[in-house]
Short mmCIF file of C-alpha atoms in Angstrom, two decimals:
data_model
loop_
_atom_site.label_atom_id
_atom_site.label_comp_id
_atom_site.label_asym_id
_atom_site.label_seq_id
_atom_site.Cartn_x
_atom_site.Cartn_y
_atom_site.Cartn_z
CA MET A 1 29.49 -3.08 -14.38
CA TRP A 2 25.95 -3.31 -15.14
CA THR A 3 26.19 -6.68 -17.13
CA LYS A 4 26.35 -8.59 -14.09
CA TYR A 5 22.92 -7.29 -12.92
CA GLN A 6 21.25 -7.83 -16.40
CA THR A 7 19.77 -11.46 -15.56
CA TYR A 8 18.33 -10.06 -12.13
CA TYR A 9 16.79 -6.96 -13.98
CA LYS A 10 14.88 -9.38 -16.37
CA ASP A 11 13.91 -11.78 -13.66
CA ASN A 12 12.85 -8.94 -11.15
CA PHE A 13 10.73 -7.09 -14.05
CA LYS A 14 9.11 -10.35 -14.86
CA LEU A 15 8.10 -10.96 -11.29
CA ALA A 16 7.51 -7.11 -10.67
CA TYR A 17 5.42 -5.73 -13.28
CA PRO A 18 2.18 -7.95 -12.45
CA VAL A 19 2.57 -7.13 -8.88
CA VAL A 20 3.00 -3.44 -9.78
CA ILE A 21 -0.22 -3.54 -11.56
CA SER A 22 -2.20 -5.24 -8.84
CA GLN A 23 -0.65 -2.99 -6.08
CA LEU A 24 -2.04 -0.15 -8.16
CA GLY A 25 -5.24 -1.95 -7.86
CA HIS A 26 -5.47 -0.66 -4.32
CA THR A 27 -4.46 3.00 -5.09
CA MET A 28 -6.74 3.08 -8.37
CA VAL A 29 -9.94 2.39 -6.26
CA ALA A 30 -9.03 5.55 -4.23
CA LEU A 31 -8.11 7.46 -7.65
CA SER A 32 -11.22 6.58 -9.39
CA ASP A 33 -13.33 7.48 -6.23
CA THR A 34 -11.64 10.97 -6.35
CA ILE A 35 -11.99 11.59 -9.95
CA ILE A 36 -15.66 10.29 -10.05
CA ILE A 37 -16.59 12.78 -7.04
CA GLY A 38 -14.40 15.42 -7.43
CA HIS A 39 -16.37 17.07 -10.11
CA THR A 40 -19.38 17.21 -8.01
CA GLY A 41 -17.81 19.72 -5.71
CA ASP A 42 -14.88 20.38 -3.22
CA VAL A 43 -16.93 19.42 -0.08
CA PRO A 44 -17.86 15.84 -1.50
CA LEU A 45 -14.15 15.58 -2.63
CA ALA A 46 -13.01 16.57 1.05
CA ALA A 47 -15.39 13.94 2.39
CA VAL A 48 -14.11 11.31 0.16
CA ALA A 49 -10.57 12.13 1.13
CA LEU A 50 -11.48 12.31 4.89
CA GLY A 51 -12.88 8.67 4.66
CA SER A 52 -10.20 7.49 2.41
CA SER A 53 -7.36 8.74 4.58
CA ILE A 54 -8.84 7.28 7.69
CA PHE A 55 -9.30 3.78 6.07
CA SER A 56 -5.99 3.78 4.55
CA ILE A 57 -4.59 3.61 8.00
CA CYS A 58 -6.69 0.59 8.85
CA MET A 59 -6.16 -0.86 5.27
CA VAL A 60 -2.30 -0.81 5.58
CA ILE A 61 -2.58 -2.76 9.00
CA GLY A 62 -4.28 -5.73 7.01
CA ILE A 63 -2.03 -5.36 4.06
CA GLY A 64 1.07 -5.50 6.30
CA MET A 65 -0.30 -8.56 8.49
CA SER A 66 -0.97 -10.25 5.11
CA TYR A 67 2.42 -9.49 3.85
CA GLY A 68 3.83 -11.63 6.69
CA LEU A 69 2.93 -14.66 4.67
CA THR A 70 4.91 -13.95 1.48
CA PRO A 71 8.53 -13.92 2.61
CA LEU A 72 7.84 -17.16 4.70
CA ILE A 73 6.55 -18.80 1.52
CA ALA A 74 9.26 -17.57 -0.77
CA GLN A 75 11.76 -18.97 1.80
CA GLU A 76 9.86 -22.22 1.78
CA TYR A 77 9.79 -22.29 -1.84
CA GLY A 78 13.55 -21.64 -1.92
CA ARG A 79 13.88 -24.90 0.29
CA GLN A 80 11.45 -26.81 -2.10
CA ASN A 81 9.18 -27.45 0.99
CA LYS A 82 5.74 -27.47 -0.85
CA THR A 83 3.84 -28.94 2.38
CA ALA A 84 4.89 -26.04 4.53
CA CYS A 85 3.29 -23.64 1.92
CA GLY A 86 -0.10 -24.95 2.48
CA ASN A 87 0.28 -24.91 6.09
CA LEU A 88 1.25 -21.23 6.09
CA LEU A 89 -1.74 -20.42 3.74
CA ARG A 90 -4.20 -21.97 6.12
CA HIS A 91 -3.03 -20.30 9.27
CA SER A 92 -2.48 -16.84 7.41
CA LEU A 93 -6.22 -17.28 6.17
CA VAL A 94 -7.57 -17.67 9.54
CA ILE A 95 -5.39 -14.53 10.97
CA ASN A 96 -6.71 -12.58 8.13
CA LEU A 97 -10.39 -13.57 8.76
CA VAL A 98 -10.13 -12.76 12.41
CA MET A 99 -8.50 -9.31 11.41
CA GLY A 100 -11.01 -8.64 8.63
CA LEU A 101 -13.98 -8.92 11.33
CA LEU A 102 -12.35 -7.04 13.88
CA MET A 103 -11.50 -4.24 11.85
CA SER A 104 -14.55 -3.96 9.74
CA THR A 105 -16.59 -3.72 12.93
CA LEU A 106 -14.08 -0.92 14.37
CA ILE A 107 -14.31 1.00 11.37
CA TYR A 108 -18.07 0.61 10.99
CA ALA A 109 -18.58 1.76 14.48
CA GLY A 110 -15.74 4.57 14.30
CA SER A 111 -17.26 6.37 11.27
CA ASN A 112 -19.92 7.68 14.04
CA TYR A 113 -17.10 9.91 15.63
CA LEU A 114 -15.63 11.92 12.68
CA TYR A 115 -17.29 15.09 13.98
CA LYS A 116 -14.76 14.98 16.89
CA LEU A 117 -11.88 15.29 14.48
CA ASP A 118 -12.69 19.18 14.22
CA GLN A 119 -13.43 18.86 10.69
CA VAL A 120 -15.62 21.26 8.46
CA PRO A 121 -19.34 19.84 9.85
CA GLU A 122 -20.76 19.11 6.25
CA VAL A 123 -17.39 17.26 5.00
CA ALA A 124 -17.74 15.04 8.29
CA MET A 125 -21.35 14.50 7.69
CA GLN A 126 -20.96 13.41 3.97
CA ALA A 127 -17.84 11.09 4.87
CA ARG A 128 -19.63 9.35 7.57
CA PRO A 129 -21.56 6.80 5.31
CA PHE A 130 -18.99 6.55 2.75
CA LEU A 131 -16.50 5.43 5.79
CA LYS A 132 -19.43 2.80 6.67
CA LEU A 133 -19.16 1.42 3.30
CA LEU A 134 -15.27 1.18 3.27
CA GLY A 135 -15.47 -0.60 6.60
CA ILE A 136 -17.74 -3.67 5.32
CA SER A 137 -15.32 -3.75 2.34
CA TYR A 138 -12.42 -4.46 4.69
CA PHE A 139 -13.41 -8.13 5.30
CA PRO A 140 -13.25 -8.97 1.65
CA LEU A 141 -10.30 -7.28 1.07
CA MET A 142 -8.57 -9.46 3.63
CA VAL A 143 -9.76 -12.64 2.09
CA PHE A 144 -8.51 -11.33 -1.46
CA LEU A 145 -5.10 -10.44 0.37
CA SER A 146 -4.64 -14.03 1.73
CA PHE A 147 -4.81 -15.72 -1.35
CA LYS A 148 -2.86 -12.95 -3.40
CA GLN A 149 0.03 -13.05 -1.31
CA PHE A 150 0.38 -16.76 -1.30
CA ALA A 151 0.18 -16.83 -4.87
CA GLU A 152 3.08 -14.26 -5.15
CA GLY A 153 5.18 -15.92 -2.71
CA LEU A 154 5.34 -18.72 -5.03
CA GLY A 155 6.03 -16.47 -8.06
CA PHE A 156 2.41 -16.44 -9.63
CA THR A 157 1.93 -12.82 -10.02
CA LYS A 158 -0.31 -12.44 -13.17
CA GLN A 159 -3.60 -13.64 -11.98
CA ALA A 160 -3.86 -11.06 -9.21
CA MET A 161 -3.10 -8.38 -11.72
CA HIS A 162 -5.76 -9.47 -14.11
CA ILE A 163 -8.22 -9.41 -11.16
CA SER A 164 -7.51 -6.28 -9.90
CA ILE A 165 -7.70 -4.73 -13.49
CA ILE A 166 -11.37 -6.31 -13.65
CA GLY A 167 -12.23 -5.30 -10.32
CA ASN A 168 -11.13 -1.53 -10.94
CA ILE A 169 -13.60 -1.57 -14.13
CA VAL A 170 -16.19 -2.63 -11.74
CA ASN A 171 -15.38 -0.03 -9.48
CA ILE A 172 -15.49 2.85 -11.98
CA VAL A 173 -18.90 1.69 -13.76
CA VAL A 174 -20.77 1.19 -10.68
CA GLY A 175 -19.33 4.40 -9.12
CA ILE A 176 -20.11 6.60 -12.06
CA ALA A 177 -23.50 5.02 -12.31
CA LEU A 178 -24.34 5.80 -8.85
CA VAL A 179 -22.75 9.10 -8.31
CA TYR A 180 -24.50 10.61 -11.17
CA GLY A 181 -27.94 8.55 -11.41
CA ILE A 182 -27.17 7.08 -14.79
CA GLY A 183 -29.86 4.79 -16.30
CA GLY A 184 -32.53 5.38 -13.81
CA LEU A 185 -30.37 4.71 -11.00
CA PRO A 186 -30.57 6.89 -7.78
CA ARG A 187 -28.06 9.86 -7.71
CA LEU A 188 -26.27 8.87 -4.62
CA GLY A 189 -23.08 11.07 -4.52
CA VAL A 190 -20.31 10.07 -2.01
CA ILE A 191 -22.63 7.09 -1.07
CA GLY A 192 -22.28 5.64 -4.86
CA VAL A 193 -18.54 5.60 -4.76
CA GLY A 194 -18.76 3.79 -1.53
CA ILE A 195 -20.94 1.13 -3.03
CA GLY A 196 -18.53 0.62 -6.24
CA THR A 197 -15.60 0.07 -3.90
CA LEU A 198 -17.48 -2.68 -1.83
CA THR A 199 -18.75 -4.19 -4.97
CA ASP A 200 -15.18 -4.31 -6.22
CA ARG A 201 -13.43 -5.80 -3.44
CA ILE A 202 -16.40 -8.58 -2.77
CA LEU A 203 -15.82 -9.76 -6.48
CA MET A 204 -12.03 -9.63 -6.23
CA ALA A 205 -12.16 -11.76 -3.06
CA VAL A 206 -14.40 -14.41 -4.60
CA ALA A 207 -12.23 -14.48 -8.00
CA MET A 208 -8.73 -14.78 -6.34
CA CYS A 209 -10.01 -17.54 -3.86
CA TRP A 210 -11.55 -19.61 -6.56
CA TYR A 211 -8.04 -19.35 -8.68
CA VAL A 212 -5.95 -20.44 -6.01
CA LEU A 213 -8.14 -23.36 -4.79
CA LYS A 214 -8.91 -24.46 -8.26
CA ALA A 215 -5.80 -23.97 -10.43
CA ASP A 216 -3.73 -27.16 -11.09
CA ARG A 217 -0.42 -25.22 -10.35
CA PHE A 218 -1.19 -24.88 -6.77
CA LYS A 219 -2.43 -28.31 -6.08
CA PRO A 220 0.88 -29.61 -4.96
CA TYR A 221 1.21 -26.65 -2.27
CA LEU A 222 -2.24 -27.52 -1.00
CA GLN A 223 -2.31 -30.75 0.10
CA GLU A 224 -1.85 -29.78 3.94
CA PHE A 225 -4.28 -26.89 3.48
CA TRP A 226 -7.56 -28.54 4.38
CA ASN A 227 -6.21 -30.10 7.47
CA ARG A 228 -7.73 -28.88 10.46
CA TYR A 229 -4.72 -28.78 12.85
CA PHE A 230 -3.75 -25.48 13.99
CA SER A 231 -0.25 -24.64 15.39
CA MET A 232 0.09 -21.82 17.47
CA GLU A 233 3.89 -21.87 16.75
CA MET A 234 3.34 -21.36 13.09
CA ILE A 235 0.73 -18.51 13.95
CA ARG A 236 3.23 -16.75 16.21
CA LYS A 237 5.74 -17.21 13.09
CA ILE A 238 3.25 -15.37 10.78
CA LEU A 239 2.47 -12.61 13.21
CA GLY A 240 6.20 -12.27 14.20
CA ILE A 241 6.71 -10.98 10.47
CA GLY A 242 3.27 -9.86 9.79
CA THR A 243 2.82 -7.51 12.84
CA PRO A 244 6.23 -5.41 12.50
CA VAL A 245 5.21 -5.07 8.62
CA ALA A 246 1.94 -3.73 9.58
CA LEU A 247 3.30 -1.37 11.79
CA GLN A 248 5.80 -0.10 9.37
CA TYR A 249 2.94 0.57 6.98
CA VAL A 250 1.26 2.26 9.91
CA PHE A 251 3.87 4.49 10.73
CA GLU A 252 4.24 5.86 7.22
CA ILE A 253 0.72 5.96 6.02
CA SER A 254 -0.76 7.19 9.35
CA ALA A 255 1.75 10.58 8.93
CA PHE A 256 0.21 11.12 5.44
CA SER A 257 -3.20 10.22 6.61
CA SER A 258 -2.96 12.48 9.63
CA ALA A 259 -1.77 15.30 7.35
CA ILE A 260 -5.29 15.23 5.89
CA ILE A 261 -6.50 16.19 9.10
CA MET A 262 -4.12 18.96 9.78
CA ALA A 263 -4.99 20.23 6.22
CA GLY A 264 -8.69 20.31 7.43
CA TRP A 265 -7.72 22.59 10.25
CA ILE A 266 -6.29 25.05 7.34
CA GLY A 267 -9.79 24.72 5.03
CA ALA A 268 -11.65 22.41 2.78
CA ARG A 269 -9.67 23.84 -0.23
CA GLU A 270 -6.43 22.78 1.39
CA GLN A 271 -7.92 19.35 2.33
CA ALA A 272 -9.19 18.82 -1.39
CA ALA A 273 -5.76 19.84 -2.86
CA HIS A 274 -3.91 17.47 -0.33
CA GLN A 275 -6.14 14.68 -1.51
CA ILE A 276 -5.40 15.22 -5.04
CA ALA A 277 -1.57 15.43 -4.48
CA ILE A 278 -1.38 12.39 -2.00
CA ASN A 279 -3.56 10.34 -4.45
CA LEU A 280 -1.05 10.94 -7.20
CA ALA A 281 1.83 10.22 -5.04
CA SER A 282 0.16 7.17 -3.85
CA ILE A 283 0.01 5.71 -7.50
CA THR A 284 3.65 6.07 -7.69
CA TYR A 285 4.24 4.59 -4.31
CA MET A 286 2.34 1.67 -5.28
CA MET A 287 4.18 1.12 -8.17
CA ALA A 288 7.45 1.26 -5.97
CA SER A 289 5.92 -1.31 -3.50
CA GLY A 290 5.31 -3.70 -6.52
CA ILE A 291 9.07 -3.73 -7.12
CA SER A 292 9.38 -3.71 -3.34
CA ALA A 293 7.24 -6.94 -3.13
CA ALA A 294 9.10 -8.55 -5.86
CA ALA A 295 12.33 -7.65 -4.20
CA GLY A 296 11.26 -9.43 -1.28
CA ILE A 297 9.94 -12.33 -3.17
CA LYS A 298 13.38 -12.86 -4.66
CA SER A 299 15.30 -12.16 -1.75
CA GLY A 300 13.43 -14.77 0.32
CA ASN A 301 13.91 -17.29 -2.45
CA HIS A 302 17.74 -16.64 -2.35
CA PHE A 303 17.93 -16.43 1.44
CA GLY A 304 16.06 -19.70 1.61
CA ALA A 305 18.55 -21.29 -0.92
CA LYS A 306 21.48 -19.76 0.89
CA GLN A 307 22.35 -17.86 -2.21
CA LEU A 308 23.97 -14.92 -0.79
CA LYS A 309 25.60 -13.46 -3.79
CA GLU A 310 22.70 -13.68 -5.85
CA LEU A 311 20.62 -12.24 -3.04
CA ARG A 312 22.87 -9.08 -3.10
CA LEU A 313 23.10 -8.76 -6.91
CA SER A 314 19.04 -9.03 -7.07
CA ALA A 315 18.52 -6.56 -4.19
CA ILE A 316 20.77 -3.78 -6.05
CA ALA A 317 19.03 -4.56 -9.11
CA SER A 318 15.79 -3.61 -7.53
CA TYR A 319 17.35 -0.29 -6.18
CA HIS A 320 18.28 0.49 -9.58
CA MET A 321 14.88 -0.27 -11.23
CA VAL A 322 13.14 1.61 -8.48
CA LEU A 323 15.31 4.75 -8.94
CA ILE A 324 14.83 4.74 -12.78
CA MET A 325 10.93 4.49 -12.33
CA MET A 326 10.56 7.14 -9.49
CA GLY A 327 12.94 9.42 -11.31
CA THR A 328 10.58 9.50 -14.49
CA THR A 329 7.48 10.06 -12.43
CA ALA A 330 9.40 13.14 -10.66
CA LEU A 331 9.90 14.67 -13.93
CA ILE A 332 6.33 14.28 -14.79
CA PHE A 333 5.27 15.66 -11.54
CA LEU A 334 7.43 18.63 -12.13
CA VAL A 335 6.19 19.25 -15.80
CA GLY A 336 2.73 18.31 -15.39
CA CYS A 337 2.15 19.93 -11.59
CA ARG A 338 -0.61 22.19 -13.21
CA VAL A 339 -2.22 19.94 -15.41
CA LEU A 340 -2.71 16.74 -13.33
CA PRO A 341 -5.19 18.63 -10.80
CA LEU A 342 -7.48 18.99 -13.83
CA MET A 343 -8.34 15.27 -13.91
CA TYR A 344 -9.92 15.64 -10.29
CA ILE A 345 -11.48 19.21 -10.13
CA ASN A 346 -12.11 22.61 -11.98
CA ASP A 347 -11.68 25.03 -8.94
CA PRO A 348 -8.58 27.10 -9.82
CA ALA A 349 -7.93 28.02 -6.20
CA VAL A 350 -7.75 24.07 -5.68
CA ILE A 351 -5.65 23.44 -8.42
CA GLU A 352 -3.48 26.20 -7.60
CA ILE A 353 -2.53 24.69 -3.97
CA ALA A 354 -2.27 21.24 -5.51
CA ALA A 355 0.23 22.08 -8.03
CA HIS A 356 2.55 23.38 -5.30
CA LEU A 357 2.10 20.13 -3.28
CA ILE A 358 2.65 18.04 -6.40
CA LEU A 359 6.03 20.07 -6.99
CA ILE A 360 7.06 18.84 -3.28
CA ALA A 361 5.96 15.14 -4.22
CA ALA A 362 8.26 15.36 -7.26
CA PHE A 363 11.23 15.99 -4.47
CA PHE A 364 10.36 13.00 -2.47
CA GLN A 365 9.96 10.49 -5.43
CA LEU A 366 13.40 8.85 -5.22
CA PHE A 367 13.42 8.59 -1.37
CA ASP A 368 9.94 7.21 -1.23
CA GLY A 369 10.81 4.34 -3.88
CA THR A 370 14.08 3.49 -2.10
CA GLN A 371 12.68 3.23 1.30
CA VAL A 372 9.82 1.00 0.44
CA VAL A 373 12.25 -1.27 -1.78
CA GLY A 374 14.55 -1.48 0.96
CA LEU A 375 11.68 -2.62 3.44
CA GLY A 376 10.96 -5.31 0.76
CA ILE A 377 14.41 -6.68 0.68
CA LEU A 378 14.79 -6.74 4.46
CA ARG A 379 11.47 -8.44 4.76
CA GLY A 380 12.60 -11.17 2.37
CA LEU A 381 15.29 -11.90 4.96
CA GLY A 382 12.96 -11.99 7.60
CA ASP A 383 14.66 -8.97 9.33
CA VAL A 384 11.46 -6.77 10.29
CA LYS A 385 12.21 -5.44 13.81
CA ILE A 386 14.90 -2.95 13.28
CA PRO A 387 13.31 -1.56 10.17
CA THR A 388 9.99 -1.05 12.08
CA VAL A 389 12.01 1.08 14.76
CA ILE A 390 13.44 3.07 11.74
CA THR A 391 10.31 3.87 10.10
CA MET A 392 8.62 4.83 13.73
CA LEU A 393 11.69 7.19 14.12
CA ALA A 394 11.43 8.77 10.58
CA TYR A 395 7.66 9.36 10.49
CA TRP A 396 6.38 9.67 13.95
CA VAL A 397 9.47 11.13 15.59
CA LEU A 398 10.68 13.28 12.75
CA GLY A 399 8.22 13.52 9.82
CA LEU A 400 4.93 14.05 11.60
CA PRO A 401 6.04 16.41 14.29
CA GLY A 402 8.13 18.31 11.52
CA ALA A 403 4.79 18.75 9.30
CA TYR A 404 2.84 19.86 12.34
CA LEU A 405 5.71 22.34 13.34
CA LEU A 406 6.32 23.92 9.87
CA GLY A 407 2.61 23.63 8.65
CA ILE A 408 0.57 24.57 11.71
CA HIS A 409 2.93 26.11 14.48
CA LEU A 410 5.12 28.19 12.32
CA GLY A 411 2.38 29.12 9.64
CA TYR A 412 3.66 27.77 6.45
CA GLY A 413 0.22 26.17 5.91
CA ILE A 414 -0.14 23.08 3.72
CA GLN A 415 3.14 23.15 1.90
CA GLY A 416 4.87 23.23 5.26
CA ILE A 417 3.06 20.06 6.14
CA TRP A 418 4.39 18.43 3.18
CA TRP A 419 8.00 19.50 3.57
CA GLY A 420 7.82 17.85 7.12
CA LEU A 421 6.74 14.77 5.58
CA LEU A 422 9.52 14.78 3.23
CA LEU A 423 11.84 14.82 6.02
CA GLY A 424 10.37 11.44 7.09
CA LEU A 425 10.89 10.11 3.66
CA LEU A 426 14.53 11.11 3.50
CA THR A 427 15.35 9.60 6.98
CA ALA A 428 13.69 6.22 6.20
CA SER A 429 15.31 6.03 2.74
CA VAL A 430 18.96 6.51 4.13
CA LEU A 431 18.44 4.56 7.27
CA LEU A 432 16.87 1.56 5.53
CA PHE A 433 19.85 1.62 3.12
CA LEU A 434 22.46 1.46 5.64
CA ARG A 435 20.42 -1.44 7.47
CA PHE A 436 20.54 -3.33 4.10
CA GLN A 437 24.21 -3.08 3.65
CA HIS A 438 24.73 -4.00 7.32
CA LYS A 439 22.60 -7.03 6.98
CA THR A 440 24.09 -8.51 3.94
CA THR A 441 27.66 -7.77 5.05
CA GLN A 442 26.56 -9.78 8.20
CA LEU A 443 25.48 -12.66 6.58
CA ASN A 444 28.30 -12.91 4.08
CA ALA A 445 30.66 -12.71 7.34
CA PHE A 446 28.44 -15.52 8.96
CA THR A 447 28.62 -17.64 5.93
CA ALA A 448 32.39 -17.26 5.41
CA ALA A 449 33.02 -18.15 9.07
CA SER A 450 30.96 -21.23 8.94
#
């Protein structure tokens, strides 16, 4: 039974592992920021948690919008249409630059209103300058994503991985130096991790742009990149996929980010514990989203080449891979629930709360992995509207209200909030898999009829 998938395991893994590592780059920024600041106290940790959670909602809008490019590139690559690839990159870059400018301005200005979220005043005060720096970093992040998604759509995934690794090293070094005032530098605390993140993203944007525009392997695809002609039809085509994908991310991530605000209603320790647990869960989510991105690229290639049998086998192989990976991380969470928080903080009360949340995170690993892979496969097929409705139903109609009902209204606290979020992940996982089954059956029937 498994032998028919062996080729697809190998191909998917070869494409996926660099994407997994580069995807982890987004989360490792938050992870390193959290670990660096966590040992300075629970209030600075809660401030970074608040700023990061708000920024993450905005960040996934940009990530989702940039993802509109990848399946289109993958499909044109499957059709061997190199000219279209350069045209798509040019139009996508313009969209991302405009998005970056608007969102940077919005985040920077919006940071002045954190006090209206009914948070602990000291937490909101420290989060404000941190969020301003994250807002500035949004623009170079969008530049990086433009060229990264183009390269990955063509199957070149390793360079983004290398750039992400170097960028994270820079973030850690600058962050530690400025948070603790090493080498005669000022001791900046929360502001220090923000400067580290901004420096990291500027360097990554410059490096990725230079790589794509200068590497010989991309020159056949960039012949039309410098053309000044812009097509509203192509912009609509990119936005037609990018906007629903952005909404998919917003529905899920905003549910989890809203949970940090609800945790703040309970207390600073609960908020800090939530940040620790969600940070760990975000790492495994980004690993799964790397497999999802690879699954979307392969699905787009096979769909563009009209290879429907190969498409389904490759997609099922991606499901197998994410189940194995997320099953492993679930076991790690179960065994290490009381050890993992020690990376972040020494407060016994926060560690105890975080341990219970990590146990809940262990339960939703498989659902989180399968739902994000399902989204990636469907994205590769250009199927984004129905999956967007599914994510809205799962997270905003069931997950987030369930979190409020259990955690706040019924008084189960931070654990109740997390059980509500688990309901959203379970719903999304099941419905997206059913959508995948329906879509591939529909494509096979259409091909047989024609």
